[in-house]
CSV table of C-alpha atoms and ligand atoms in Angstrom, one decimal:
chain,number,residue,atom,x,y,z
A,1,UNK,CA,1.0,69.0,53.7
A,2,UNK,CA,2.6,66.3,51.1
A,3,UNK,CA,0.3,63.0,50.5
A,4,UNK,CA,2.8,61.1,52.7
A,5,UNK,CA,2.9,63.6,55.9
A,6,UNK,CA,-1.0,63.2,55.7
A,7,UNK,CA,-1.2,59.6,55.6
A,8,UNK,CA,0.5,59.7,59.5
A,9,UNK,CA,-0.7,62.7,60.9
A,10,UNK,CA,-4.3,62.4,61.9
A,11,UNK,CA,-7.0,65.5,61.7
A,12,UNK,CA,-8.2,66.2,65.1
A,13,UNK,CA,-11.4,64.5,65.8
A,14,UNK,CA,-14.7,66.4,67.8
A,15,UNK,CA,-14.7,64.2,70.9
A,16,UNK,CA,-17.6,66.7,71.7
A,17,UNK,CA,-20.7,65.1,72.8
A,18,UNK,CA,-19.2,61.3,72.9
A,19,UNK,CA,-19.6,59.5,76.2
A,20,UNK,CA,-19.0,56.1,75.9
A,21,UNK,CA,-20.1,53.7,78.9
A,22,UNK,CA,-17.4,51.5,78.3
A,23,UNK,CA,-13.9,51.7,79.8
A,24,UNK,CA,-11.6,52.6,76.0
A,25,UNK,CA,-8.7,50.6,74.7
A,26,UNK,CA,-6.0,53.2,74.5
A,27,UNK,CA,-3.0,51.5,72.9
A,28,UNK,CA,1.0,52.7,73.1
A,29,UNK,CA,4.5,52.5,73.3
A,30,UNK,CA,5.0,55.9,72.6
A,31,UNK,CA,3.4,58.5,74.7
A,32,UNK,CA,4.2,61.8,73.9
A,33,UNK,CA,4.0,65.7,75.9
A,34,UNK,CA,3.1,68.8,75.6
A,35,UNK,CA,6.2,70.4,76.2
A,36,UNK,CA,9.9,69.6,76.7
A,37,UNK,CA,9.7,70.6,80.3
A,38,UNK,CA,6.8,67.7,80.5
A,39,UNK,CA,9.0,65.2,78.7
A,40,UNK,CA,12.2,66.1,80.9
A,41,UNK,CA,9.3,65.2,84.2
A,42,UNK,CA,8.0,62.4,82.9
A,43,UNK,CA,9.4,60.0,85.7
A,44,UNK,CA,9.0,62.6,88.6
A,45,UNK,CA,5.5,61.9,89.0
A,46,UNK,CA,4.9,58.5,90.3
A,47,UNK,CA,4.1,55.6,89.5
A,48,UNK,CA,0.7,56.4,88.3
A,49,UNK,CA,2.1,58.7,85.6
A,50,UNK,CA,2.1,57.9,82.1
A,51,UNK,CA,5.7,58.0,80.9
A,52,UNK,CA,6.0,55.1,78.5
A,53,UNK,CA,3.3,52.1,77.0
A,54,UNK,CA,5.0,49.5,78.8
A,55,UNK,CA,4.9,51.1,82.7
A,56,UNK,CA,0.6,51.8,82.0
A,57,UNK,CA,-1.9,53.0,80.0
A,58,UNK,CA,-5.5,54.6,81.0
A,59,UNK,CA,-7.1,50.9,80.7
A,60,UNK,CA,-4.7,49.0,82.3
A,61,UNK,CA,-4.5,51.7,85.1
A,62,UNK,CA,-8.7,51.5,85.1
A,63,UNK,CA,-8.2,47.7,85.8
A,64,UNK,CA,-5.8,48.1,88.4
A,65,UNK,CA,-8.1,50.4,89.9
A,66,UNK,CA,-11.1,47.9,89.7
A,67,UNK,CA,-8.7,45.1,91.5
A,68,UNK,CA,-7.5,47.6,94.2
A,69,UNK,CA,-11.2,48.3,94.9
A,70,UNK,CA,-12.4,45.0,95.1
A,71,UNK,CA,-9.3,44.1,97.5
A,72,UNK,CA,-8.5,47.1,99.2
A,73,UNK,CA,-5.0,47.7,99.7
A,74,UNK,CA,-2.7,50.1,98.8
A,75,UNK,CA,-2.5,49.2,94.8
A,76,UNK,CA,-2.1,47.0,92.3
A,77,UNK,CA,0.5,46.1,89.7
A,78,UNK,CA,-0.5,43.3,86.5
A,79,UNK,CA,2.0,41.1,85.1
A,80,UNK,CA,1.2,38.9,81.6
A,81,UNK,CA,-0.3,35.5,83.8
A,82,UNK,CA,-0.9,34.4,87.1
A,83,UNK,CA,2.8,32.6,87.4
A,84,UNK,CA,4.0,35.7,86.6
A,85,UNK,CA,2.3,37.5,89.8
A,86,UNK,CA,3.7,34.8,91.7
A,87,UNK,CA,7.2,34.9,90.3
A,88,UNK,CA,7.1,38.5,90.3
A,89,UNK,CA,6.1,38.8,94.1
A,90,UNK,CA,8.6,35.7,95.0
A,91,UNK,CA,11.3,37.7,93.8
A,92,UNK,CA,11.1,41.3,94.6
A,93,UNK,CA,10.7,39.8,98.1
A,94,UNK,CA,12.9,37.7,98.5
A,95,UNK,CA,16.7,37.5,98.4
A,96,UNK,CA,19.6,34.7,98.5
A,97,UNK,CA,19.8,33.1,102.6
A,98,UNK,CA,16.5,34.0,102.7
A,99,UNK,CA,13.5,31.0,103.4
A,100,UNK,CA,10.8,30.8,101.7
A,101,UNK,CA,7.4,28.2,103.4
A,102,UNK,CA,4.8,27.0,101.3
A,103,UNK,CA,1.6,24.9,101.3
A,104,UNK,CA,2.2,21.3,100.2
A,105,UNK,CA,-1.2,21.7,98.1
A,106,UNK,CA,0.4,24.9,95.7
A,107,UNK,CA,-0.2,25.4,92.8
A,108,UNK,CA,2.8,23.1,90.8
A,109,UNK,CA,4.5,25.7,88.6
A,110,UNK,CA,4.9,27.8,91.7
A,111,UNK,CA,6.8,24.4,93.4
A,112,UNK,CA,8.8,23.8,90.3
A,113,UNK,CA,10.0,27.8,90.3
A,114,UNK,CA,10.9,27.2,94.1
A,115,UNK,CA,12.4,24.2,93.6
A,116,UNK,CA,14.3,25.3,90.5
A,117,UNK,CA,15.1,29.0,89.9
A,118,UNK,CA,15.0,30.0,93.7
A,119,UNK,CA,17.1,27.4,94.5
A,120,UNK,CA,19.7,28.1,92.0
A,121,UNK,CA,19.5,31.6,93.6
A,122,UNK,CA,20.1,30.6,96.8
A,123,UNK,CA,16.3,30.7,98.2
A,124,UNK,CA,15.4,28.0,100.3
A,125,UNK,CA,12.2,26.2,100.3
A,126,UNK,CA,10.2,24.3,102.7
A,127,UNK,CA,6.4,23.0,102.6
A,128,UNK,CA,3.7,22.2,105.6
A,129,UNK,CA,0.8,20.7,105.4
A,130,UNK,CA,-1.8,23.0,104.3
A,131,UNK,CA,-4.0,22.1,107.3
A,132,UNK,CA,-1.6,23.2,110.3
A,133,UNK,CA,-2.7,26.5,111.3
A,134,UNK,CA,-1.2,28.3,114.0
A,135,UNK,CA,1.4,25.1,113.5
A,136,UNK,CA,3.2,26.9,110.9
A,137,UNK,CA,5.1,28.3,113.8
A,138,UNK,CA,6.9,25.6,113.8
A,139,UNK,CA,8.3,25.3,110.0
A,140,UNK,CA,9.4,29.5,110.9
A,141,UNK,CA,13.1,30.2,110.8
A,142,UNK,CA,15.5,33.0,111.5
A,143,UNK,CA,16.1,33.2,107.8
A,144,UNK,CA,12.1,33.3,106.8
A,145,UNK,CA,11.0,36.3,104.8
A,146,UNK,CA,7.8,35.0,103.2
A,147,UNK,CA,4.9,33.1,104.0
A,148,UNK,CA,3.0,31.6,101.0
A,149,UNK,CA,-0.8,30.2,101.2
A,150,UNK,CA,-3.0,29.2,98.7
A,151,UNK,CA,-6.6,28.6,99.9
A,152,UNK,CA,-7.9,26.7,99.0
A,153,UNK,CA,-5.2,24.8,97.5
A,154,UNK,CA,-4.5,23.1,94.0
A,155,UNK,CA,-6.1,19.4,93.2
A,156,UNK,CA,-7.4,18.9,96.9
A,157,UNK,CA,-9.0,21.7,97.6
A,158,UNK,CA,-7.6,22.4,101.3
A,159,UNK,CA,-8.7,25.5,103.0
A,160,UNK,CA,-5.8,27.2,105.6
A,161,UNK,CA,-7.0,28.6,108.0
A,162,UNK,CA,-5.2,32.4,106.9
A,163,UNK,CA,-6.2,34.7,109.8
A,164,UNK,CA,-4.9,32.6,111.9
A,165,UNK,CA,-1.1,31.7,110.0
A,166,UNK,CA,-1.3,35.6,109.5
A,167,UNK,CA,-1.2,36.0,113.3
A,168,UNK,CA,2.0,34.0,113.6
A,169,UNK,CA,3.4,35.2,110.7
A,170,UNK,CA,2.9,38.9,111.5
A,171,UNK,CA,4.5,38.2,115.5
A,172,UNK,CA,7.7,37.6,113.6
A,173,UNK,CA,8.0,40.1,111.1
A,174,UNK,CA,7.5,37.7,108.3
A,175,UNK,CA,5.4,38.8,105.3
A,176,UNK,CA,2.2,36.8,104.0
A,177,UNK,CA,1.3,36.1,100.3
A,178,UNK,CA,-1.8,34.6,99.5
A,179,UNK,CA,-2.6,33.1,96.2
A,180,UNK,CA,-6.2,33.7,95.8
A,181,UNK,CA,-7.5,32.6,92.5
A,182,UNK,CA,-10.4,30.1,93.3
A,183,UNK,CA,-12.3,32.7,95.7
A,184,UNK,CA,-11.7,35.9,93.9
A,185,UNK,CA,-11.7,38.9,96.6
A,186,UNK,CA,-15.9,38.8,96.0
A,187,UNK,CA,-15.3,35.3,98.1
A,188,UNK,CA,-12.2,35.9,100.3
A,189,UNK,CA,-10.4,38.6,101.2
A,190,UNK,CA,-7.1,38.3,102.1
A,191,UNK,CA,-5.8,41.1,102.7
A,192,UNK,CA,-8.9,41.8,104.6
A,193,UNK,CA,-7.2,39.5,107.4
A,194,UNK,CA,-4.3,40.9,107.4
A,195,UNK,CA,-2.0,39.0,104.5
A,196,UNK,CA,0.2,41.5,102.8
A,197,UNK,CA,0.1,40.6,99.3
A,198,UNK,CA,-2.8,39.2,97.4
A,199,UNK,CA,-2.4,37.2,93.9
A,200,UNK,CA,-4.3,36.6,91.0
A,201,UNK,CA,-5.1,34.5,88.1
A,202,UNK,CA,-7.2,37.0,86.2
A,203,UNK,CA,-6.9,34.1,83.3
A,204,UNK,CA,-9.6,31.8,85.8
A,205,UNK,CA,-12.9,33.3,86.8
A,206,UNK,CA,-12.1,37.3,86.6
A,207,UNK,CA,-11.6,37.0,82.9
A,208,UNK,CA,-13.9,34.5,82.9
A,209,UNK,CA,-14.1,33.1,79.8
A,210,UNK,CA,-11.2,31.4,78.8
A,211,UNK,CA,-9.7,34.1,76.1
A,212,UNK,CA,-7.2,36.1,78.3
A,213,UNK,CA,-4.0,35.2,80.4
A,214,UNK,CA,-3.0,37.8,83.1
A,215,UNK,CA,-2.6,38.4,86.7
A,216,UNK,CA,-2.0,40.1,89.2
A,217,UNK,CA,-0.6,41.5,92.3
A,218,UNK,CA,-2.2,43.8,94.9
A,219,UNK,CA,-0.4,44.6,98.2
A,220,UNK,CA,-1.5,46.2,101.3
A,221,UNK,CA,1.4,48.6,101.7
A,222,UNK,CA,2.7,51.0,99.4
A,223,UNK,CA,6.1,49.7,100.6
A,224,UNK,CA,5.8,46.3,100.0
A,225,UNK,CA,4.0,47.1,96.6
A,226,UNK,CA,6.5,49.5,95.5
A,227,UNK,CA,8.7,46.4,95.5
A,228,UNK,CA,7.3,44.2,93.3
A,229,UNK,CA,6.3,46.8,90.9
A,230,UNK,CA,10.3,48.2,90.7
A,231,UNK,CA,11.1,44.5,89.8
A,232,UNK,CA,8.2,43.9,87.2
A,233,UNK,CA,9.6,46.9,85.4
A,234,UNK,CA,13.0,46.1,85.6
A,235,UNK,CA,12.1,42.7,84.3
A,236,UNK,CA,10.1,44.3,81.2
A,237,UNK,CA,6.5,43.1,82.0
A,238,UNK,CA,3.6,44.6,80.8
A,239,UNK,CA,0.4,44.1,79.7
A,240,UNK,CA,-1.8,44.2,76.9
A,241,UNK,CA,-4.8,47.0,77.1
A,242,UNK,CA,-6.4,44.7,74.5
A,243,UNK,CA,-6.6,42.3,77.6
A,244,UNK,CA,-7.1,44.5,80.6
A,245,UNK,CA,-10.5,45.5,78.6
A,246,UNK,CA,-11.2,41.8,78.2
A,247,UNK,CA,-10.8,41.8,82.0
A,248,UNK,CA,-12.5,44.8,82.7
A,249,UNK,CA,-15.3,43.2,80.5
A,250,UNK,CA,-15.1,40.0,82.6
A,251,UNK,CA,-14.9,41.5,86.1
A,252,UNK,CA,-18.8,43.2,85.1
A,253,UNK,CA,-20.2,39.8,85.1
A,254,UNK,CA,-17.6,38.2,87.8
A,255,UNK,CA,-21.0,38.1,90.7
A,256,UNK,CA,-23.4,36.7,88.6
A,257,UNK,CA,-21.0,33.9,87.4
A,258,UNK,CA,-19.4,33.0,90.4
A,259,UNK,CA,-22.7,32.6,92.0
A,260,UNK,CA,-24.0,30.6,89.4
A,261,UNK,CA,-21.1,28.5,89.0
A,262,UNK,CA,-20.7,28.0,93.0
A,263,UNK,CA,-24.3,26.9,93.5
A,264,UNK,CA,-24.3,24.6,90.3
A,265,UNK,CA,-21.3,23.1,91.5
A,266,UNK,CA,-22.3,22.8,95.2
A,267,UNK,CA,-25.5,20.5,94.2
A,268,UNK,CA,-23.1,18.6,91.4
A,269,UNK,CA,-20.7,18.0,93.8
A,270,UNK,CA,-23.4,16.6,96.5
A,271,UNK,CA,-24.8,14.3,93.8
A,272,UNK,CA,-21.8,12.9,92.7
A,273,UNK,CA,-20.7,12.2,96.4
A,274,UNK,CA,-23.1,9.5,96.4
A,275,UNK,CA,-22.5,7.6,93.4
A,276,UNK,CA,-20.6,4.3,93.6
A,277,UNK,CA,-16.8,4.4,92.5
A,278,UNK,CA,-16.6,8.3,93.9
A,279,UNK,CA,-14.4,7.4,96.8
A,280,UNK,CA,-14.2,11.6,97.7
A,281,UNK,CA,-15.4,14.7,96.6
A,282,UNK,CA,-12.8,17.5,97.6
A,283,UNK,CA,-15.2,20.4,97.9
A,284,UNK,CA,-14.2,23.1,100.4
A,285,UNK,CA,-18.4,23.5,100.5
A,286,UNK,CA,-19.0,19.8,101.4
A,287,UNK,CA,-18.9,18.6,105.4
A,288,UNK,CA,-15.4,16.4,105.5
A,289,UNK,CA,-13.9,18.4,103.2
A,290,UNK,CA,-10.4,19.4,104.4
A,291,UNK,CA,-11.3,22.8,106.1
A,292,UNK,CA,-14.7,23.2,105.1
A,293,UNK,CA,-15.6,24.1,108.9
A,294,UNK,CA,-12.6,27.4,107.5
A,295,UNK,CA,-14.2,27.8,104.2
A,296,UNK,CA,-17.8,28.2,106.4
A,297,UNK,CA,-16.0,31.3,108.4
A,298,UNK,CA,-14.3,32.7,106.3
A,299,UNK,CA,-15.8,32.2,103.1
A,300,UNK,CA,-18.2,34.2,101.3
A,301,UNK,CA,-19.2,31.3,99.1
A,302,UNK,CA,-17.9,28.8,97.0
A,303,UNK,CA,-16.5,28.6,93.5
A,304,UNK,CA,-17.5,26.1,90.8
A,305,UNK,CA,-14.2,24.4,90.9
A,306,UNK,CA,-13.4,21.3,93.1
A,307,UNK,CA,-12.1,17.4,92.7
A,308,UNK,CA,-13.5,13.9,92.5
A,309,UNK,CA,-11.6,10.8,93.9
A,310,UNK,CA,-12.7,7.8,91.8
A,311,UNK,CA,-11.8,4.5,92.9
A,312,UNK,CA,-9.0,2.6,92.1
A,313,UNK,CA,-11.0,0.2,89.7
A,314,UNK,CA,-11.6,3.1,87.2
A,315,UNK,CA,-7.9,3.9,86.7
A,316,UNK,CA,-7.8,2.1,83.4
A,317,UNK,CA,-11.4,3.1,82.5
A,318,UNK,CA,-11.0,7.0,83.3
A,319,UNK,CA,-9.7,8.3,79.8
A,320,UNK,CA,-12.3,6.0,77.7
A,321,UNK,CA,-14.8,7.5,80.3
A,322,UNK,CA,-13.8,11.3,79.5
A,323,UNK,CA,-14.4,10.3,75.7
A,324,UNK,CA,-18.5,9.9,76.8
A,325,UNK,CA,-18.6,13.5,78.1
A,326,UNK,CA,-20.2,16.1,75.4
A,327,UNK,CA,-20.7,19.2,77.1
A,328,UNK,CA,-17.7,19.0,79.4
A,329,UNK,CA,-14.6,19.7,77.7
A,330,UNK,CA,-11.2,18.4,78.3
A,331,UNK,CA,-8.6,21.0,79.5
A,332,UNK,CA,-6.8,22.7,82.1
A,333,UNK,CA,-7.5,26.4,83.5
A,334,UNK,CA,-10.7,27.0,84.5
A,335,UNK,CA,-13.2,29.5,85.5
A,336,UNK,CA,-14.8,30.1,82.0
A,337,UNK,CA,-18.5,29.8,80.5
A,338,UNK,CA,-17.2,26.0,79.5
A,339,UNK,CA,-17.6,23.3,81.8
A,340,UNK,CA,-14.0,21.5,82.1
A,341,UNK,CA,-12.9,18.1,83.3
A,342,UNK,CA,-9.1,17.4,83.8
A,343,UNK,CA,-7.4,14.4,85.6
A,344,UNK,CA,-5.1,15.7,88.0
A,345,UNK,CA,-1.5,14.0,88.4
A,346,UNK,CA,-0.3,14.6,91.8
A,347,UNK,CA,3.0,13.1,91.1
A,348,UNK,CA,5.2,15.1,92.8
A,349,UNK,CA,3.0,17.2,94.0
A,350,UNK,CA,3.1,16.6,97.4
A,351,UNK,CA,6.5,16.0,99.5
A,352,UNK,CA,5.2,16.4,102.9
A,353,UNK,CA,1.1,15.0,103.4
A,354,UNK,CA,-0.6,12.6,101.8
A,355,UNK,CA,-3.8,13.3,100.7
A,356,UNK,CA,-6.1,10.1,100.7
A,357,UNK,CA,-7.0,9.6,97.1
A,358,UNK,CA,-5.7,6.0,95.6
A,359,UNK,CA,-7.6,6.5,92.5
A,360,UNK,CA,-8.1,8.7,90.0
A,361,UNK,CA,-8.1,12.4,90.6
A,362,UNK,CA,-10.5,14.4,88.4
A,363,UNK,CA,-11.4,18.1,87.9
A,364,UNK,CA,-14.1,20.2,87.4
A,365,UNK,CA,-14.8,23.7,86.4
A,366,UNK,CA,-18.5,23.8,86.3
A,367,UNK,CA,-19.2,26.5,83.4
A,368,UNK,CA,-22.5,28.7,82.4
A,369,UNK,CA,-24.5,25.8,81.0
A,370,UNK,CA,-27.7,25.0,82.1
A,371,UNK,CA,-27.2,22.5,85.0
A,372,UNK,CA,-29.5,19.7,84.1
A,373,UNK,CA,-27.5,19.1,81.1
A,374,UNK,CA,-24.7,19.1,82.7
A,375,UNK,CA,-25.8,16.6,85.2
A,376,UNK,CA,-27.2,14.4,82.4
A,377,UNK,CA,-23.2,14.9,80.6
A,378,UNK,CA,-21.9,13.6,84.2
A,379,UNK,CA,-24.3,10.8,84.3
A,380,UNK,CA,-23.2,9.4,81.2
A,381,UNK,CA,-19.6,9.8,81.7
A,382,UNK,CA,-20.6,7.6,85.0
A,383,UNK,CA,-22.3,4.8,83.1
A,384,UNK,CA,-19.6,5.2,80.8
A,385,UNK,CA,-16.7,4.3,83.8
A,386,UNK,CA,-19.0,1.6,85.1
A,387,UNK,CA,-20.1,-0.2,81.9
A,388,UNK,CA,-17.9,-3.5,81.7
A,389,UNK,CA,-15.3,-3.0,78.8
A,390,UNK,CA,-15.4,-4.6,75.6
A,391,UNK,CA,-12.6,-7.0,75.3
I,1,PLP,C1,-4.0,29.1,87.0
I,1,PLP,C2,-3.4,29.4,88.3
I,1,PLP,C3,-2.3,30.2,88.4
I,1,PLP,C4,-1.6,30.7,87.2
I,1,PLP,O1,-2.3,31.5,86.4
I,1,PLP,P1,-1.9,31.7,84.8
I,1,PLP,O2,-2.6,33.0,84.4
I,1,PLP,O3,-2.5,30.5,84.1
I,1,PLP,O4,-0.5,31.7,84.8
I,1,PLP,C5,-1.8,30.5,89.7
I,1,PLP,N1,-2.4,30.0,90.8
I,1,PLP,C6,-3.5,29.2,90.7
I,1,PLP,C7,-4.1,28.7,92.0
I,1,PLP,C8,-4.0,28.9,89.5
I,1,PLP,O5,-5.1,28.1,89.4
């Protein structure tokens, strides 16, 4: 063989004896057979086959397998972010005349893709109040094909009440997506109670540490599943195995972190209840949080992520205040080793409630530091919004 044949043909290497613990990156586009016979099959055998980089490789097929376990179902397909899971599953089941009901509290680039895209499509749109329960009865039409919940939701932290929309839901036929990035199936399950598809932000706290965007979609019937993985195909999605490994790197620690995170920010969230100018700490783990008696049942525990009503006298103090804070960080996402504060704008971010905050709105993502210096970072950002300016 000439220099230049050797330079891209590789000499077989003893794989004898190797036995890594760790799950491999295997990278392609090209995926090649045995035989011609092999190559003429290669899209006979199911979706679990290997006929090309972009429809799977062996690690993004071992994450899917590590989401289907910890969700049950019947699979799972991953798309490049957690919009993406939810545009993916909003389209494969849905079609034009169809109606579409969602949570007033979801998450805002899911709104603005209803509101936008599905309109122009001819999907209609409607939103309830988080809260309403079996109420969602009500807000069902003949034309209603999906269900949407997000629990609990974005900014304000409501918890619905799933089993129970499910029920109603279910009675007419009408599928249930649930959007379940704060618990993570280790805290709620919903297609334990019946919803049909289950979403996820693998970016937040399955990645866990701010470095990865992907999500994902798992569904409870091959049917349903077989959908959204026909239109995520057609549409040209895939995903890296660079980042499924991250995930699959993430998801080993996902217990220990979420517990962590969920009791720091349980006893964070108490302490900052009672300080003067914190009007309301929306905390699905805190008595008089919207469906806390919901998160209780239903809940496994709590995730370190939750928002703080400020009174309306810190409005012009708040981004002066977020300068004093030196462990927290400033940005969106969440779900990472990194504490995080971000103001929330809830400008157009509800049409159909009202959620009782006049103030600022402020977010947390409590991280892996030690949680005496993260109290001590809060407490200063405090003095900091109480201090009298400088004029
Ligand atoms: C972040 C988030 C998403 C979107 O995830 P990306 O991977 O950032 O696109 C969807 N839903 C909720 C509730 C989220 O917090």
């Amino acid at each position: 063989m000439q220099e230049a044949t050797r330079c891209v043909h590789v000499p077989a290497v003893d794989r004898e004896g190797f036995a890594s613990l760790t799950v491999p990156v295997e990278r392609a586009s090209t995926i090649v057979f045995p035989t011609a016979e092999a190559f003429h099959n290669r899209h006979r055998n199911g979706p679990q086959s290997y006929s090309y980089g972009l429809y799977g490789t062996p690690t993004a097929r071992a994450l899917e397998g590590q989401l289907t376990s910890l969700s049950g179902g019947a699979g799972t397909v991953l798309v490049p972010s957690g919009q993406a899971a939810a545009m993916a599953t909003l389209l494969a089941l849905l079609q034009p005349g169809d109606h579409l009901l969602l949570p007033d509290t979801v998450y805002a680039p899911v709104r603005s893709l209803a509101d936008g895209y599905l309109k122009q499509i001819g999907i209609e749109a409607s939103y309830c109040d988080p809260m309403i329960s079996e109420g969602i009865g009500r807000h069902l039409r003949q034309t209603t094909r999906l269900v949407w919940v997000e629990s609990p939701g974005s900014g304000t932290f409501e918890v619905q009440d799933v089993p129970a929309i499910v029920k109603v839901a279910k009675d007419r036929g009408i599928l249930v997506a649930c959007d379940n990035t704060w618990a993570t199936p280790l805290l709620f399950n919903p297609l334990a109670v019946g919803a049909d598809v289950s979403i996820e932000a693998v970016s937040k706290h399955m990645g866990g540490h701010s470095d990865l965007l992907l999500g994902s979609v798992t569904a409870n019937e091959e049917a349903v599943l077989g959908r959204i993985r026909t239109l995520v195909r057609g549409f040209g999605l895939g995903v890296s195995p660079d980042d499924c490994f991250l995930a699959l790197r993430g998801l080993q620690t996902l217990s220990v972190r979420l517990r962590h995170q969920g009791q720091a920010g349980i006893r964070l969230a108490r302490w900052m209840s009672e300080l003067a100018g914190v009007e309301r700490v929306w905390h699905p783990a805190l008595p008089g949080s919207p469906g806390h008696e919901i998160w209780a049942r239903d809940f496994a525990g709590a995730a370190g992520v939750f928002s703080v009503s400020l009174s309306s006298r810190f409005s012009e103090r708040l981004d002066h205040a977020l300068g004093a804070l030196r462990l927290f960080q400033i940005g969106a996402s969440w779900g990472g080793a990194h504490s995080l504060a971000a103001p929330v704008d809830l400008t157009g971010q509800r049409t159909v409630t009202r959620p009782d905050v006049t103030g600022p709105l402020l977010r947390f993502s409590i991280g892996l530091e030690d949680e005496a210096d993260l109290k001590d970072d809060l407490a200063g950002f405090f003095a900091a919004l109480s201090a009298t300016p400088n004029t």
